[in-house]
XYZ file of C-alpha atoms in Angstrom:
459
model
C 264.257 39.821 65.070
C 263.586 42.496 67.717
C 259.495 42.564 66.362
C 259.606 38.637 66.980
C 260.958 38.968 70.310
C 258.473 41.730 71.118
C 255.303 39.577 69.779
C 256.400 36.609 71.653
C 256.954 38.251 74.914
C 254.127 40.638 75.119
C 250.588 39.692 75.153
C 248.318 40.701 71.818
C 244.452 40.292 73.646
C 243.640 42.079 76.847
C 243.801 40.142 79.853
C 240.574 39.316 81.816
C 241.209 40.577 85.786
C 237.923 42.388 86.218
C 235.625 40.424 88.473
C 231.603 40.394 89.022
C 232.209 42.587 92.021
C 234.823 45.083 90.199
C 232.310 45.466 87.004
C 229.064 45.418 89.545
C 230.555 48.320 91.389
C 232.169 50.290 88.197
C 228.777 49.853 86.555
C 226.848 51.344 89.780
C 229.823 54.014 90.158
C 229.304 55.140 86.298
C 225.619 55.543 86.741
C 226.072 58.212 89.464
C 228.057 61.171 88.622
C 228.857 64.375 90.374
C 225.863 66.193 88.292
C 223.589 63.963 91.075
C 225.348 65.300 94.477
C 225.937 69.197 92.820
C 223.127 69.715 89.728
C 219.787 67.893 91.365
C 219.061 71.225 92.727
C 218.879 72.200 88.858
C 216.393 70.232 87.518
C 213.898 70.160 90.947
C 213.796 73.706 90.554
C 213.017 73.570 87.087
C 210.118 70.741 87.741
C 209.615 70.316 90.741
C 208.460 66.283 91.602
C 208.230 65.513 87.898
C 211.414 65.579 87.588
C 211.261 62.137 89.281
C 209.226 60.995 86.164
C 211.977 62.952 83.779
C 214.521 60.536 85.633
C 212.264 57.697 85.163
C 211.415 57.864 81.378
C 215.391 58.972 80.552
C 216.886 55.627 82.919
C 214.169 53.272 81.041
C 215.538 54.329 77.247
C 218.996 54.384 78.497
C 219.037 50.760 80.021
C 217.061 49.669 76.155
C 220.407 51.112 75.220
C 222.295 48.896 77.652
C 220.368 46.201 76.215
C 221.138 46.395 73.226
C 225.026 46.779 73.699
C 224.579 43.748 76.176
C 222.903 41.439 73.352
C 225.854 42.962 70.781
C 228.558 41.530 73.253
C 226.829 38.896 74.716
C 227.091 37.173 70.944
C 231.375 38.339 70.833
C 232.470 39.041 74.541
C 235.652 39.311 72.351
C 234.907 42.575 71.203
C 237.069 45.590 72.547
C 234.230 47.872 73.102
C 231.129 48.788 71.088
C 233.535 50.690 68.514
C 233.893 46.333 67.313
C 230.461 45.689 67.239
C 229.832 49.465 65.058
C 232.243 48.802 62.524
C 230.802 45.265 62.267
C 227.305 46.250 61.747
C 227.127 49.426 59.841
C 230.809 49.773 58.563
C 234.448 50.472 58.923
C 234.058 54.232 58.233
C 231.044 54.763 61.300
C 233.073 52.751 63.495
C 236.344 54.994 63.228
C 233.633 58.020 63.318
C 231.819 56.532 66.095
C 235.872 55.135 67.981
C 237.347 58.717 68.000
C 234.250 60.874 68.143
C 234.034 58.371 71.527
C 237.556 59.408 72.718
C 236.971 63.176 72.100
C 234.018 62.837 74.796
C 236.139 61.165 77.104
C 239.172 63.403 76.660
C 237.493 66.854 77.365
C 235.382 65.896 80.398
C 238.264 64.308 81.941
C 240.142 67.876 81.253
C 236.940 69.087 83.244
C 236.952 66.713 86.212
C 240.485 67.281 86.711
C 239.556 71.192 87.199
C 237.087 70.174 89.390
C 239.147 67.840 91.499
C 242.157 70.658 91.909
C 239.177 72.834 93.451
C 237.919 70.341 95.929
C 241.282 69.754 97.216
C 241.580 73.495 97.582
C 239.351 73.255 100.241
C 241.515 71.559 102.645
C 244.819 72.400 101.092
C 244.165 76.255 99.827
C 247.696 77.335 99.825
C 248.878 74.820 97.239
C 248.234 76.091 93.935
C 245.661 73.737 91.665
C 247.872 72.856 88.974
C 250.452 70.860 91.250
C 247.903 68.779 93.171
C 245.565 68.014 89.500
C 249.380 67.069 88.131
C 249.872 64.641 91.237
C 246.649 63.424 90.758
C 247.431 62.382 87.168
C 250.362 60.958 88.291
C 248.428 58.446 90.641
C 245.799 57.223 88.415
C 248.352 56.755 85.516
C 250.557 54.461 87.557
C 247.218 52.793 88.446
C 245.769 52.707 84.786
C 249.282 51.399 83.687
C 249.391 48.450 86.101
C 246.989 45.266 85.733
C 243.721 45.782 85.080
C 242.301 44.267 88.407
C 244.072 47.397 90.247
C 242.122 49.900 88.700
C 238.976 47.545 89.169
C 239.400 47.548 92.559
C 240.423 51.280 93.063
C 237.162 52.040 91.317
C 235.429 49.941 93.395
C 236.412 51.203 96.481
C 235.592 55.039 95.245
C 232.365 53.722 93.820
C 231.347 52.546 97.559
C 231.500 56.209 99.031
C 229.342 57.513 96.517
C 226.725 54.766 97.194
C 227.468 55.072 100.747
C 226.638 58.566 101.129
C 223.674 58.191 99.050
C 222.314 55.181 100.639
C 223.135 57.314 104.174
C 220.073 60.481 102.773
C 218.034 57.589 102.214
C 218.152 56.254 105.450
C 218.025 59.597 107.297
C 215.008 60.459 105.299
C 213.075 56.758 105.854
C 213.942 56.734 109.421
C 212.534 60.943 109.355
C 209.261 60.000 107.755
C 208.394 56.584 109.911
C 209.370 58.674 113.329
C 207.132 61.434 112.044
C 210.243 64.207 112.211
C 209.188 67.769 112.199
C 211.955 70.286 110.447
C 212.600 73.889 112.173
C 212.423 77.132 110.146
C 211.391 77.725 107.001
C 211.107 73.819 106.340
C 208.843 73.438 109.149
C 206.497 70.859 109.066
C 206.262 66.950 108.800
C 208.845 64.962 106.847
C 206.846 62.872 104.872
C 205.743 62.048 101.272
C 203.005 64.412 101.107
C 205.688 66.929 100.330
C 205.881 65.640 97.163
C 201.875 65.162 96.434
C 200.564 68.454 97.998
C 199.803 71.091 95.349
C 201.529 68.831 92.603
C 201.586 70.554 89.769
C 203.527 68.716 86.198
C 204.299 72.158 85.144
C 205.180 73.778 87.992
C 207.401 76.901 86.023
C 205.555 76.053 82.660
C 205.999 73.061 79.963
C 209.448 74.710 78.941
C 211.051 74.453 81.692
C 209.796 70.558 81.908
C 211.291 70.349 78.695
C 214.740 71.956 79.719
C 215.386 69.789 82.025
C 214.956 66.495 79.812
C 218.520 67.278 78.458
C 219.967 67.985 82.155
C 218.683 64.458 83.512
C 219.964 62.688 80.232
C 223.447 63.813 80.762
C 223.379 63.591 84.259
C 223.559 59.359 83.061
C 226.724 59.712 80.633
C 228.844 57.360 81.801
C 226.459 54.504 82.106
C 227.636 52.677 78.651
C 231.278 52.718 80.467
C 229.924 48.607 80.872
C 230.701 48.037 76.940
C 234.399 48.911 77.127
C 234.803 46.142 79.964
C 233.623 43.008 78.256
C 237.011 41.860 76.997
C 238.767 42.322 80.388
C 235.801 40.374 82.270
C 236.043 37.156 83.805
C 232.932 35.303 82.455
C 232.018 38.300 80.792
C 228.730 35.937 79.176
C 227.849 35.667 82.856
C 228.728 38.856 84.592
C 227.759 41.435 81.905
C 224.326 40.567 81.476
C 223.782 40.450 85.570
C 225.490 43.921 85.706
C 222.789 45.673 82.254
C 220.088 43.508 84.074
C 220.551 46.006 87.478
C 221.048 49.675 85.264
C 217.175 50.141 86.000
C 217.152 49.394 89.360
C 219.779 51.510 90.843
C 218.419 54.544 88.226
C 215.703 53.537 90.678
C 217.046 53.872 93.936
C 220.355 56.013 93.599
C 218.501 58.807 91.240
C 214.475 58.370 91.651
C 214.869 56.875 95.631
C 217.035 59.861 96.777
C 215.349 62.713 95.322
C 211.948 61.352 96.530
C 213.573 61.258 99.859
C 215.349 64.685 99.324
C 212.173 65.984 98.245
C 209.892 64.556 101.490
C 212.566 66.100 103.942
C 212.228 69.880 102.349
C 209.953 71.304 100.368
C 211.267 71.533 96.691
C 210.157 75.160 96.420
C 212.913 76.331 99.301
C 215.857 73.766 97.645
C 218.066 76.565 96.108
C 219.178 76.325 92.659
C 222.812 76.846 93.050
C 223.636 74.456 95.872
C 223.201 70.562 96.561
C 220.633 69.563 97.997
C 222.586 66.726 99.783
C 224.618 69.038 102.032
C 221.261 70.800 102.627
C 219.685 68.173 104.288
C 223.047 67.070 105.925
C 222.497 70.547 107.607
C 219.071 70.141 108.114
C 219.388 67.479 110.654
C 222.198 68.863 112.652
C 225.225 67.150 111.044
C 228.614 69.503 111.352
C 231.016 69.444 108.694
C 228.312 68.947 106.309
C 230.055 70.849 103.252
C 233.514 69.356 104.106
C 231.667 65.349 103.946
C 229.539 66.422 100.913
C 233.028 68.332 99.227
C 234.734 64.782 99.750
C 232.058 62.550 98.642
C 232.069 64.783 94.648
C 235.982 64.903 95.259
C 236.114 60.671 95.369
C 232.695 61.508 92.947
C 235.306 63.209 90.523
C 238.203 60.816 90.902
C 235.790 57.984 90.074
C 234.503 59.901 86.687
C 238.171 60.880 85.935
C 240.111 57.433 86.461
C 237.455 55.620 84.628
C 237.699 58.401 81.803
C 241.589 57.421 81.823
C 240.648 53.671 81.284
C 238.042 54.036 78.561
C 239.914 56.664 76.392
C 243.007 53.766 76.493
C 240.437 50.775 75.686
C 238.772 53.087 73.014
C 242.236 54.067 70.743
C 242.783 49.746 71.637
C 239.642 48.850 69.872
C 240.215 51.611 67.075
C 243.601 49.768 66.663
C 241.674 46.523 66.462
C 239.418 47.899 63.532
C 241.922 49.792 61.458
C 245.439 49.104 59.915
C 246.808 52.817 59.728
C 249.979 53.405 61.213
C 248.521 55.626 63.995
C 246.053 52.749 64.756
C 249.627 50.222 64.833
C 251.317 52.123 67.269
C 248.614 51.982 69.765
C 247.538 48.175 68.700
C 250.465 47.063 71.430
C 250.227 45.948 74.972
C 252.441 46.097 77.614
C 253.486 43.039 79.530
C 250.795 43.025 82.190
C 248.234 43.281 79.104
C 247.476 46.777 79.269
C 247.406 49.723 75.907
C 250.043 51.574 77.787
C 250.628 53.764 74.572
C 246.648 54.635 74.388
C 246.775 55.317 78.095
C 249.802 57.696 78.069
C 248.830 59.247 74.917
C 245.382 60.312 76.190
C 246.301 60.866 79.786
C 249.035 62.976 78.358
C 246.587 64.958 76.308
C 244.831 65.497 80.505
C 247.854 66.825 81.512
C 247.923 70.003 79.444
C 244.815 70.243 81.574
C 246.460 73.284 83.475
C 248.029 74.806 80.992
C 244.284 75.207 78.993
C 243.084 76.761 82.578
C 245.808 79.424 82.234
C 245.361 81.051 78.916
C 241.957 82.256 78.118
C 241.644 82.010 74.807
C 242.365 78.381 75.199
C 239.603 78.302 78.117
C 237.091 79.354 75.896
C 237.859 77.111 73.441
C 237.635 74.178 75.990
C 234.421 75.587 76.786
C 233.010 75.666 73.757
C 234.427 71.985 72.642
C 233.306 70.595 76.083
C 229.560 71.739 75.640
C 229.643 70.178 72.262
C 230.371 66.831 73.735
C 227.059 66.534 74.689
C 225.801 66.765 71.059
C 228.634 64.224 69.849
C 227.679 61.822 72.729
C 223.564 61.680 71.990
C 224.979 61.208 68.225
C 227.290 58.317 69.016
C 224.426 56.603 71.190
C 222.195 56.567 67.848
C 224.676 55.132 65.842
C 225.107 52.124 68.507
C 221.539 51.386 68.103
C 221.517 51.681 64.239
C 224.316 48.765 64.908
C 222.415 47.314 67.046
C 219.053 47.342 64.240
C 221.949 45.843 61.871
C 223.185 43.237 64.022
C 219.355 41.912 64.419
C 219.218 41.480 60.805
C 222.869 39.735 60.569
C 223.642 36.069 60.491
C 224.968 36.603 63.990
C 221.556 37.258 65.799
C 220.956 34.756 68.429
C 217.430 34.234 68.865
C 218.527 32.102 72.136
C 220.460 34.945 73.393
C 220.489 37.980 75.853
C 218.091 40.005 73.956
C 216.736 43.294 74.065
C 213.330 43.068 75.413
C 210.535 44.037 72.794
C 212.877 44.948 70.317
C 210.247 45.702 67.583
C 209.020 48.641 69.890
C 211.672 49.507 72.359
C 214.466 49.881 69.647
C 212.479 52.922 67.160
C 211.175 54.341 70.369
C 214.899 54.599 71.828
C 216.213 56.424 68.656
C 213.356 58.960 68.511
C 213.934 59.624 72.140
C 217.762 60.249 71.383
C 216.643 62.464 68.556
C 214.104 64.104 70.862
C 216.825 65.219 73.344
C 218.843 66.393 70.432
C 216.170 68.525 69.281
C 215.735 70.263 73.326
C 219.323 71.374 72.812
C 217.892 74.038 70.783
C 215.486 76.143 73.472
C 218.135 77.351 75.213
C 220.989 79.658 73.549
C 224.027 77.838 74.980
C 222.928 74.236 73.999
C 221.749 75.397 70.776
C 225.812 76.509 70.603
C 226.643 73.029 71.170
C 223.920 71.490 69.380
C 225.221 73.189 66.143
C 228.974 72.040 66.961
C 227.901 68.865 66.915
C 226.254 68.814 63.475
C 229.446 70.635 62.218
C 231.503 67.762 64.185
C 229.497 64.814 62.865
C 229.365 66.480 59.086
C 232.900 67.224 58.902
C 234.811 64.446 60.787
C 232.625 62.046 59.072
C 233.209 62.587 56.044
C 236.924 62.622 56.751
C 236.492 59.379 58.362
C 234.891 57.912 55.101
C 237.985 59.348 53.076
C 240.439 58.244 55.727
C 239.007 54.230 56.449
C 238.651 54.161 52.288
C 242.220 55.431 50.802
């Protein structure tokens, strides 16, 4: 009597409160991480101006990705996330692989953002100790994440306009220093201007390894941009708005990534941008602008809040979907909703699993661990990003295909090509020793849970 009462008064399909403008924003917001504000000084170093190319060859693969997830949902905007549309295509087993494998990358950076986050607000609040503000934090964006959907769509939209506004603000200092003809003091004396990039261009400016090494930095600099495919079944119009929002990935890899380290790169020389600091405060400072570290320290704070609410909310979605898929008794306890339509027990349960966050930071041999685990998410995630195209080859060859539809554009090429480059970043892992670690965890990781996700879907 009690389960009748419980079906009949809570809702069994997620609710659709995310708007155009929420999933336009959240889609531009997941593009740009913190690795673009604190690691660009990374990769220019490494490259030098081609690493505008790097950027430009690793957005056009990932929006063939986006693509193809778009076309997948376009055909079910039912679907919980692209866990549906794997265990559709390939099978039941991949898609449980491909559903937690999923949640473990979420989980772990999250653990890492919230780190980050209780060391930003250190800088304005040094004599509270980390662990209480990164608990309060969770706090907040659980009560968020556990209200309706169309809160957290517009809490990411708001932090999601800072980012863009700061970026869009270098832009606009740069343009403005390059038509007025603006001459930097010091060591970065000369012109502003484009030629900066073109004079004494070299691809291979520290040798083809290097080049190479940064391939892998620049991919993962874009995690976060398949965040779209978890939204389709809480999107208004989702037929409508989810094809606009894939349709604009390539443009604002364009300007937010290619347009702002062009202009980064015509204000200074790249050979004086250090390595270990971002090249955003750095030109902040270059034109005069005080408090330059404490703006730049609260753009990657709302940067980190941004990655680490919108971790909450996909981890939640992803043990939904998995619930959707599979009829274990784990997957039934998180297949409920609460009353406003929202997998409370997936939320709790993974933003729980956050919370120990501080606890991990205190005991090193857990530390390690984390460290170790966290650098092999980048292995799992190139891995799961495969398999979603290999779903994608499937779905082509299905009943389902649509040849009417939003379609990947020159599927017969851009689909192989996409793997191979997947495969090709894989293989970079290897040059350097503490990639190669993760690399190998990977493999291990996809060999061993895979096979117990073959014996666990099939008993």
């Amino acid at each position: 009597m009690d389960e009748m009462t419980e079906t009949t008064t809570k809702p069994t399909e997620l609710s659709r409160g995310l708007t155009q403008r929420h999933v336009q924003m959240m889609a531009i917001g997941g593009t740009i991480g913190t690795g673009l504000f604190l690691g660009a000084g990374d990769t220019i170093n490494l490259t030098g101006p081609s690493v505008l190319l790097i950027y430009m060859i690793t957005g056009a693969f990932l929006f063939f990705m986006m693509r193809a997830i778009g076309e997948m949902l376009y055909v079910d905007p039912k679907s919980s996330s692209f866990v549906s549309v794997v265990s559709k295509y390939i099978n039941r087993e991949t898609g449980y692989f491909v559903g937690w494998s999923y949640w473990i990358t979420l989980i772990l950076p999250a653990m890492a953002e919230l780190t980050a986050i209780g060391q930003y607000l250190q800088y304005w609040l040094p004599h509270i100790a980390a662990w209480k503000m990164e608990l309060a934090i969770m706090a907040i964006l659980i009560i968020l994440n556990l209200t309706a959907v169309r809160f957290f769509g517009e809490a990411e939209f708001w932090f999601a306009s800072i980012k863009i506004i700061a970026i869009l603000m270098v832009i606009a200092i740069g343009l403005f220093m390059i038509v007025t003809g603006f001459k930097m003091p010091g060591i970065h004396g000369g012109t502003v201007s484009f030629k900066n990039i073109t004079d004494g261009f070299q691809f291979f400016p520290n040798g083809s390894v290097d080049f190479l090494k940064a391939f892998p930095m620049v991919f993962f600099s874009f995690v976060g941009i398949e965040f779209v495919g978890l939204m389709s079944a809480e999107t208004v119009d989702p037929k409508v708005v989810i094809p606009k929002v894939i349709n604009t990935v390539l443009v604002r890899i364009m300007i937010f990534y290619v347009g702002a380290l062009a202009i980064i790169m015509a204000i200074c020389n790249w050979r004086y941008l250090p390595a270990n600091e971002s090249p955003f405060v750095m030109v902040f400072q270059l034109i005069g602008l005080h408090g330059a570290a404490a703006l730049m320290n609260f753009v990657v704070l709302t940067a980190a809040l941004s990655a680490l609410n919108t971790l909450i909310y996909s981890a939640g979605r992803d043990i939904f979907a998995l619930s959707k898929e599979n009829d274990g008794p784990l997957e039934r306890y998180f297949a409920k909703l609460s009353k406003t339509a929202i997998p409370a027990r997936a939320i709790l349960f993974s933003a729980g699993l956050i919370c120990a966050t501080p606890v991990v930071n205190f005991i090193p041999a857990l530390s390690s661990a984390f460290n170790f685990f966290a650098s092999a998410t980048a292995a799992i995630t190139l891995v799961i990003y495969t398999l979603i195209m290999i779903a994608h080859r499937h779905y082509r060859k299905s009943s389902d295909f649509l040849p009417d539809g939003f379609k990947m554009p020159f599927y017969r090429v851009t689909s192989p090509a996409t793997i191979l480059f997947f495969i090709f970043i894989f293989a970079l892992l290897f040059i350097t020793p503490t990639d190669r670690i993760a690399a190998y965890a990977g493999l291990a990781w996809t060999i061993i849970f895979g096979l117990f996700s073959r014996y666990y879907v099939n008993k």
